[in-house]
Amino acid sequence: MNLLKTTALAALVASSFALASAAIAQDKTYVIGVSVPTADHGWTGGVDFFAQQAVDRLTKAYPNLSFVLATAPDSTKQAADLEDMIATRNIDGLVILPGDPDAMTASIKKVKDAGKWVTVVDRALSQPGIEDLYVAGDNPGLGTTTADYFKSALPNGGNIVVLRGAPIPIDAQRVDAFMAGIKDTQIKVLDTQFANWNRDDGYKIMQDFLTKYPKIDAVWAQDDDTLVGVLKALKEAGRENEMWAVGGAGMNQIIKMVASGSAQVPVDVSYNPNMVATAIDLTALHFAANAQVDGKLIINSTLITKDNAAQFDYPNTPF
């Protein structure tokens, strides 16, 4: 599969929008299905928000495109939505962020086997090569970028705790890269626990860590929802000045803390849910402009600091 470079994306979009004006005049119409998880935490709430924004915008921009947007709380419902999109809605293409990529692989393959274009977002399928286009954040890069910051902020080492996401491949990619990044340093990982990218779980796990470990220098929460729970636990324990913490993804609440120069949350790492809008945009260009967008687009996981935080502040989002 070809790699669609992020540096070429702006040029592709600009040229393709010009081509699209001619395509719009054609009689052929296309239906694009969009399937995303129901919001169960801040990041998926952002996915739903940006997906709806993209559908509304592209419906106005391209009269020959229509969209079917469905949200699903679990794999059973998401698989049923795909069946309906093929049997009843007669979609020409699908953009999907699978809630559980392993459970959804067979259903997505059925869409592809039916001759439909398939764009997969964020979570890689268990069988490679099914999708035409894959759009995701840089999961290993998120771990590596965070590790680089920890090494610079703890040059003489220190004790840290790690709150993981959920036991799926993207979490392993992040954590493996982070652990590789701090290898051969004096940074000691006291404990790791799965927090499921959830603020309540983050709160409970951090309470447990604070009880077990009297000396913690820093926390890697991996996700900003989890980080909110961590910060609550630190405040209630009166230990918020003993350690700093880093999350990930770019929640507005956390971005504003970074922008203000917070000592407790000095940086964040980008993994924004608006990647789903990028995926829908590119899929729309495939149909409206016959643009070549097949391949893989990996969006950088960037270190967000006080100096560049304004670039990552997206207003009016639920995340």
Tab-separated table of C-alpha atoms in Angstrom:
chain	number	residue	atom	x	y	z
A	1	MET	CA	0.000	0.000	0.000
A	2	ASN	CA	1.411	3.391	-0.934
A	3	LEU	CA	2.119	5.935	1.759
A	4	LEU	CA	0.239	9.199	1.319
A	5	LYS	CA	2.587	11.768	2.855
A	6	THR	CA	1.129	14.433	5.122
A	7	THR	CA	3.293	17.036	3.398
A	8	ALA	CA	1.504	16.299	0.118
A	9	LEU	CA	-1.973	16.418	1.611
A	10	ALA	CA	-2.522	20.160	1.235
A	11	ALA	CA	-1.514	20.103	-2.426
A	12	LEU	CA	-3.713	17.077	-3.074
A	13	VAL	CA	-6.753	18.685	-1.469
A	14	ALA	CA	-6.246	21.980	-3.313
A	15	SER	CA	-5.892	20.364	-6.731
A	16	SER	CA	-8.692	17.902	-6.098
A	17	PHE	CA	-11.172	20.584	-5.132
A	18	ALA	CA	-10.476	22.224	-8.465
A	19	LEU	CA	-11.083	18.939	-10.259
A	20	ALA	CA	-14.248	18.377	-8.259
A	21	SER	CA	-16.047	21.286	-9.913
A	22	ALA	CA	-16.104	19.303	-13.142
A	23	ALA	CA	-17.123	16.090	-11.396
A	24	ILE	CA	-20.077	17.764	-9.696
A	25	ALA	CA	-21.616	18.443	-13.090
A	26	GLN	CA	-21.845	14.712	-13.787
A	27	ASP	CA	-25.152	12.869	-13.433
A	28	LYS	CA	-23.629	10.078	-11.343
A	29	THR	CA	-24.328	10.315	-7.631
A	30	TYR	CA	-22.573	8.452	-4.839
A	31	VAL	CA	-23.519	7.415	-1.326
A	32	ILE	CA	-20.831	7.253	1.358
A	33	GLY	CA	-21.480	5.461	4.612
A	34	VAL	CA	-19.778	6.717	7.765
A	35	SER	CA	-19.653	4.430	10.811
A	36	VAL	CA	-18.165	5.546	14.124
A	37	PRO	CA	-18.471	4.434	17.758
A	38	THR	CA	-21.027	6.080	19.994
A	39	ALA	CA	-19.290	8.554	22.272
A	40	ASP	CA	-18.200	6.736	25.433
A	41	HIS	CA	-15.466	9.210	26.407
A	42	GLY	CA	-14.163	12.568	25.286
A	43	TRP	CA	-12.116	11.390	22.318
A	44	THR	CA	-14.955	9.427	20.707
A	45	GLY	CA	-17.231	12.386	21.433
A	46	GLY	CA	-14.818	14.422	19.351
A	47	VAL	CA	-14.924	11.772	16.600
A	48	ASP	CA	-18.713	12.007	16.441
A	49	PHE	CA	-18.557	15.821	16.394
A	50	PHE	CA	-15.983	16.066	13.604
A	51	ALA	CA	-17.687	13.333	11.551
A	52	GLN	CA	-20.984	15.222	11.646
A	53	GLN	CA	-19.216	18.478	10.780
A	54	ALA	CA	-17.545	16.856	7.760
A	55	VAL	CA	-20.780	15.283	6.531
A	56	ASP	CA	-22.656	18.598	6.789
A	57	ARG	CA	-19.878	20.513	5.027
A	58	LEU	CA	-19.346	18.010	2.213
A	59	THR	CA	-23.060	17.578	1.559
A	60	LYS	CA	-23.201	21.296	0.770
A	61	ALA	CA	-19.969	21.279	-1.223
A	62	TYR	CA	-20.755	18.240	-3.399
A	63	PRO	CA	-24.338	17.957	-4.700
A	64	ASN	CA	-23.541	14.541	-6.217
A	65	LEU	CA	-22.569	13.063	-2.830
A	66	SER	CA	-24.842	11.935	-0.024
A	67	PHE	CA	-23.885	10.437	3.322
A	68	VAL	CA	-25.252	7.890	5.773
A	69	LEU	CA	-23.837	8.523	9.252
A	70	ALA	CA	-24.328	5.897	11.962
A	71	THR	CA	-22.975	5.630	15.500
A	72	ALA	CA	-22.761	2.320	17.359
A	73	PRO	CA	-22.165	1.472	21.028
A	74	ASP	CA	-20.698	-1.958	20.271
A	75	SER	CA	-19.505	-4.263	17.496
A	76	THR	CA	-22.881	-6.020	17.132
A	77	LYS	CA	-24.612	-2.740	16.306
A	78	GLN	CA	-21.747	-1.520	14.127
A	79	ALA	CA	-21.809	-4.754	12.091
A	80	ALA	CA	-25.594	-4.443	11.697
A	81	ASP	CA	-25.148	-0.853	10.490
A	82	LEU	CA	-22.771	-2.043	7.768
A	83	GLU	CA	-25.246	-4.711	6.654
A	84	ASP	CA	-27.942	-2.043	6.373
A	85	MET	CA	-25.656	0.302	4.465
A	86	ILE	CA	-25.051	-2.360	1.812
A	87	ALA	CA	-28.517	-3.946	1.626
A	88	THR	CA	-30.733	-0.893	2.087
A	89	ARG	CA	-28.718	2.283	1.572
A	90	ASN	CA	-26.676	0.975	-1.382
A	91	ILE	CA	-23.494	2.757	-0.365
A	92	ASP	CA	-20.628	3.185	-2.819
A	93	GLY	CA	-18.002	3.727	-0.140
A	94	LEU	CA	-17.472	3.350	3.588
A	95	VAL	CA	-15.512	5.374	6.134
A	96	ILE	CA	-15.288	3.467	9.409
A	97	LEU	CA	-13.606	3.874	12.744
A	98	PRO	CA	-14.103	0.374	14.148
A	99	GLY	CA	-14.847	0.290	17.869
A	100	ASP	CA	-13.177	-3.119	18.105
A	101	PRO	CA	-11.054	-3.684	14.996
A	102	ASP	CA	-10.642	-7.425	15.553
A	103	ALA	CA	-14.375	-7.992	15.955
A	104	MET	CA	-15.199	-5.781	12.957
A	105	THR	CA	-12.657	-7.101	10.437
A	106	ALA	CA	-14.971	-9.758	8.936
A	107	SER	CA	-17.858	-7.293	8.541
A	108	ILE	CA	-15.629	-4.707	6.882
A	109	LYS	CA	-14.260	-7.351	4.533
A	110	LYS	CA	-17.841	-8.099	3.434
A	111	VAL	CA	-18.190	-4.448	2.427
A	112	LYS	CA	-14.978	-4.643	0.426
A	113	ASP	CA	-15.988	-7.960	-1.159
A	114	ALA	CA	-19.215	-6.270	-2.263
A	115	GLY	CA	-17.108	-3.959	-4.422
A	116	LYS	CA	-17.241	-0.897	-2.176
A	117	TRP	CA	-14.470	1.571	-1.402
A	118	VAL	CA	-13.298	1.202	2.196
A	119	THR	CA	-11.527	3.789	4.342
A	120	VAL	CA	-10.476	2.675	7.824
A	121	VAL	CA	-9.705	5.250	10.518
A	122	ASP	CA	-7.460	4.982	13.589
A	123	ARG	CA	-7.660	1.272	14.415
A	124	ALA	CA	-5.971	-1.228	12.122
A	125	LEU	CA	-7.879	-4.354	11.143
A	126	SER	CA	-6.648	-7.812	12.112
A	127	GLN	CA	-6.352	-8.742	8.412
A	128	PRO	CA	-4.140	-6.364	6.415
A	129	GLY	CA	-4.951	-5.154	2.921
A	130	ILE	CA	-8.744	-4.957	3.161
A	131	GLU	CA	-9.032	-1.180	3.134
A	132	ASP	CA	-8.280	1.135	0.206
A	133	LEU	CA	-7.271	4.008	2.484
A	134	TYR	CA	-6.049	4.017	6.075
A	135	VAL	CA	-5.987	7.272	8.070
A	136	ALA	CA	-4.611	7.291	11.598
A	137	GLY	CA	-2.516	9.109	14.116
A	138	ASP	CA	1.028	7.986	14.722
A	139	ASN	CA	0.611	5.601	17.645
A	140	PRO	CA	4.257	4.541	17.950
A	141	GLY	CA	5.153	8.196	17.451
A	142	LEU	CA	2.945	9.182	20.383
A	143	GLY	CA	4.940	6.856	22.603
A	144	THR	CA	8.293	7.965	21.213
A	145	THR	CA	7.479	11.684	21.417
A	146	THR	CA	6.351	11.290	25.017
A	147	ALA	CA	9.449	9.276	25.925
A	148	ASP	CA	11.678	11.965	24.431
A	149	TYR	CA	10.006	14.561	26.637
A	150	PHE	CA	10.327	12.406	29.759
A	151	LYS	CA	14.041	11.931	29.073
A	152	SER	CA	14.551	15.672	28.673
A	153	ALA	CA	12.489	16.529	31.765
A	154	LEU	CA	14.045	13.794	33.945
A	155	PRO	CA	17.706	13.825	32.839
A	156	ASN	CA	18.816	12.275	36.114
A	157	GLY	CA	16.018	9.726	36.190
A	158	GLY	CA	13.009	9.414	38.451
A	159	ASN	CA	10.051	7.302	39.461
A	160	ILE	CA	7.039	7.258	37.139
A	161	VAL	CA	3.723	5.440	36.828
A	162	VAL	CA	1.969	4.609	33.559
A	163	LEU	CA	-1.767	4.459	32.927
A	164	ARG	CA	-2.367	2.502	29.744
A	165	GLY	CA	-5.370	2.616	27.424
A	166	ALA	CA	-7.272	-0.552	26.533
A	167	PRO	CA	-5.762	-3.947	25.609
A	168	ILE	CA	-5.868	-3.402	21.835
A	169	PRO	CA	-2.999	-2.970	19.337
A	170	ILE	CA	-2.837	0.833	19.340
A	171	ASP	CA	-2.188	0.855	23.088
A	172	ALA	CA	0.580	-1.711	22.695
A	173	GLN	CA	2.160	0.348	19.909
A	174	ARG	CA	2.216	3.434	22.125
A	175	VAL	CA	3.482	1.718	25.250
A	176	ASP	CA	6.101	-0.389	23.470
A	177	ALA	CA	7.526	2.730	21.807
A	178	PHE	CA	7.526	4.634	25.095
A	179	MET	CA	9.302	1.819	26.931
A	180	ALA	CA	11.853	1.518	24.152
A	181	GLY	CA	12.396	5.264	24.319
A	182	ILE	CA	13.246	5.302	28.041
A	183	LYS	CA	15.320	2.137	27.933
A	184	ASP	CA	18.867	2.574	29.262
A	185	THR	CA	17.864	5.657	31.259
A	186	GLN	CA	17.477	6.070	35.011
A	187	ILE	CA	13.717	6.456	34.663
A	188	LYS	CA	12.026	3.727	36.694
A	189	VAL	CA	8.471	2.587	35.895
A	190	LEU	CA	6.949	1.733	39.263
A	191	ASP	CA	3.673	0.366	37.913
A	192	THR	CA	1.386	0.183	34.880
A	193	GLN	CA	-2.379	-0.369	34.781
A	194	PHE	CA	-5.057	-0.252	32.065
A	195	ALA	CA	-7.309	2.786	32.509
A	196	ASN	CA	-9.320	2.270	29.299
A	197	TRP	CA	-8.872	5.912	28.243
A	198	ASN	CA	-11.448	6.725	30.908
A	199	ARG	CA	-11.326	9.490	33.503
A	200	ASP	CA	-13.105	7.470	36.224
A	201	ASP	CA	-10.683	4.579	35.771
A	202	GLY	CA	-7.797	7.031	35.712
A	203	TYR	CA	-9.002	8.535	38.983
A	204	LYS	CA	-9.308	5.165	40.734
A	205	ILE	CA	-5.995	3.812	39.459
A	206	MET	CA	-4.137	6.993	40.385
A	207	GLN	CA	-5.633	6.822	43.883
A	208	ASP	CA	-4.210	3.304	44.154
A	209	PHE	CA	-0.805	4.420	42.868
A	210	LEU	CA	-0.693	7.273	45.400
A	211	THR	CA	-1.428	4.833	48.214
A	212	LYS	CA	1.219	2.350	47.083
A	213	TYR	CA	4.057	4.697	46.121
A	214	PRO	CA	5.190	7.560	48.381
A	215	LYS	CA	7.644	8.937	45.796
A	216	ILE	CA	6.376	9.558	42.263
A	217	ASP	CA	8.065	12.143	40.057
A	218	ALA	CA	5.872	12.003	36.943
A	219	VAL	CA	2.840	10.305	35.421
A	220	TRP	CA	2.203	9.177	31.867
A	221	ALA	CA	-1.568	8.929	31.437
A	222	GLN	CA	-1.360	8.461	27.627
A	223	ASP	CA	-4.852	9.983	27.164
A	224	ASP	CA	-6.295	13.326	28.218
A	225	ASP	CA	-9.546	11.828	29.542
A	226	THR	CA	-7.469	9.587	31.804
A	227	LEU	CA	-5.350	12.595	32.736
A	228	VAL	CA	-8.419	14.485	34.005
A	229	GLY	CA	-9.040	11.628	36.436
A	230	VAL	CA	-5.377	11.588	37.449
A	231	LEU	CA	-5.432	15.308	38.208
A	232	LYS	CA	-8.545	14.906	40.347
A	233	ALA	CA	-6.863	12.174	42.386
A	234	LEU	CA	-3.737	14.282	42.874
A	235	LYS	CA	-5.743	17.279	44.024
A	236	GLU	CA	-7.809	15.286	46.509
A	237	ALA	CA	-4.645	13.721	47.934
A	238	GLY	CA	-2.920	17.100	48.205
A	239	ARG	CA	-0.038	15.818	46.084
A	240	GLU	CA	-0.524	17.895	42.935
A	241	ASN	CA	2.748	19.752	43.544
A	242	GLU	CA	4.804	16.564	43.937
A	243	MET	CA	4.680	15.410	40.331
A	244	TRP	CA	3.808	16.438	36.795
A	245	ALA	CA	1.696	14.486	34.320
A	246	VAL	CA	1.368	14.066	30.564
A	247	GLY	CA	-1.679	12.770	28.714
A	248	GLY	CA	-2.260	12.730	24.998
A	249	ALA	CA	-4.678	13.535	22.156
A	250	GLY	CA	-5.219	17.281	22.547
A	251	MET	CA	-8.330	17.825	24.680
A	252	ASN	CA	-9.174	21.533	24.801
A	253	GLN	CA	-9.124	21.574	28.610
A	254	ILE	CA	-5.602	20.189	28.628
A	255	ILE	CA	-4.422	22.368	25.737
A	256	LYS	CA	-5.485	25.436	27.710
A	257	MET	CA	-3.490	24.237	30.731
A	258	VAL	CA	-0.402	23.765	28.565
A	259	ALA	CA	-0.930	27.169	26.939
A	260	SER	CA	-1.081	28.818	30.362
A	261	GLY	CA	2.323	27.401	31.296
A	262	SER	CA	1.035	24.873	33.816
A	263	ALA	CA	3.802	23.218	35.827
A	264	GLN	CA	1.514	20.272	36.556
A	265	VAL	CA	0.668	19.629	32.869
A	266	PRO	CA	3.647	21.070	30.981
A	267	VAL	CA	3.006	19.431	27.596
A	268	ASP	CA	0.581	17.284	25.645
A	269	VAL	CA	0.958	15.086	22.536
A	270	SER	CA	-1.435	15.398	19.603
A	271	TYR	CA	-3.760	12.609	18.490
A	272	ASN	CA	-6.802	14.625	17.544
A	273	PRO	CA	-10.185	13.042	16.723
A	274	ASN	CA	-10.535	15.350	13.721
A	275	MET	CA	-8.582	12.704	11.804
A	276	VAL	CA	-12.017	11.242	10.995
A	277	ALA	CA	-12.876	14.426	9.080
A	278	THR	CA	-9.646	14.101	7.102
A	279	ALA	CA	-10.643	10.531	6.210
A	280	ILE	CA	-14.129	11.598	5.088
A	281	ASP	CA	-12.681	14.501	3.061
A	282	LEU	CA	-10.267	12.228	1.221
A	283	THR	CA	-12.951	9.624	0.547
A	284	ALA	CA	-15.225	12.335	-0.829
A	285	LEU	CA	-12.453	13.478	-3.162
A	286	HIS	CA	-12.095	9.931	-4.478
A	287	PHE	CA	-15.709	9.978	-5.654
A	288	ALA	CA	-16.239	13.670	-6.496
A	289	ALA	CA	-12.904	14.337	-8.197
A	290	ASN	CA	-11.590	10.874	-9.107
A	291	ALA	CA	-8.541	11.811	-7.022
A	292	GLN	CA	-6.043	9.084	-6.195
A	293	VAL	CA	-6.160	8.836	-2.423
A	294	ASP	CA	-5.546	5.137	-1.876
A	295	GLY	CA	-2.771	4.364	0.562
A	296	LYS	CA	-1.908	5.235	4.114
A	297	LEU	CA	-1.958	8.638	5.824
A	298	ILE	CA	-0.295	8.741	9.238
A	299	ILE	CA	-0.828	12.064	10.996
A	300	ASN	CA	2.101	13.167	13.160
A	301	SER	CA	1.963	12.936	16.950
A	302	THR	CA	3.372	16.354	17.779
A	303	LEU	CA	4.671	17.589	21.125
A	304	ILE	CA	2.345	20.399	22.216
A	305	THR	CA	4.039	23.058	24.321
A	306	LYS	CA	3.172	26.514	25.579
A	307	ASP	CA	4.705	27.936	22.400
A	308	ASN	CA	2.561	26.022	19.884
A	309	ALA	CA	-0.566	25.183	21.917
A	310	ALA	CA	-2.734	27.743	20.080
A	311	GLN	CA	-2.422	25.683	16.883
A	312	PHE	CA	-4.140	22.747	18.602
A	313	ASP	CA	-7.012	24.649	20.245
A	314	TYR	CA	-10.182	23.685	18.336
A	315	PRO	CA	-13.141	25.750	19.585
A	316	ASN	CA	-16.681	24.440	20.143
A	317	THR	CA	-15.678	20.784	20.282
A	318	PRO	CA	-16.870	18.405	23.029
A	319	PHE	CA	-13.280	17.199	23.428
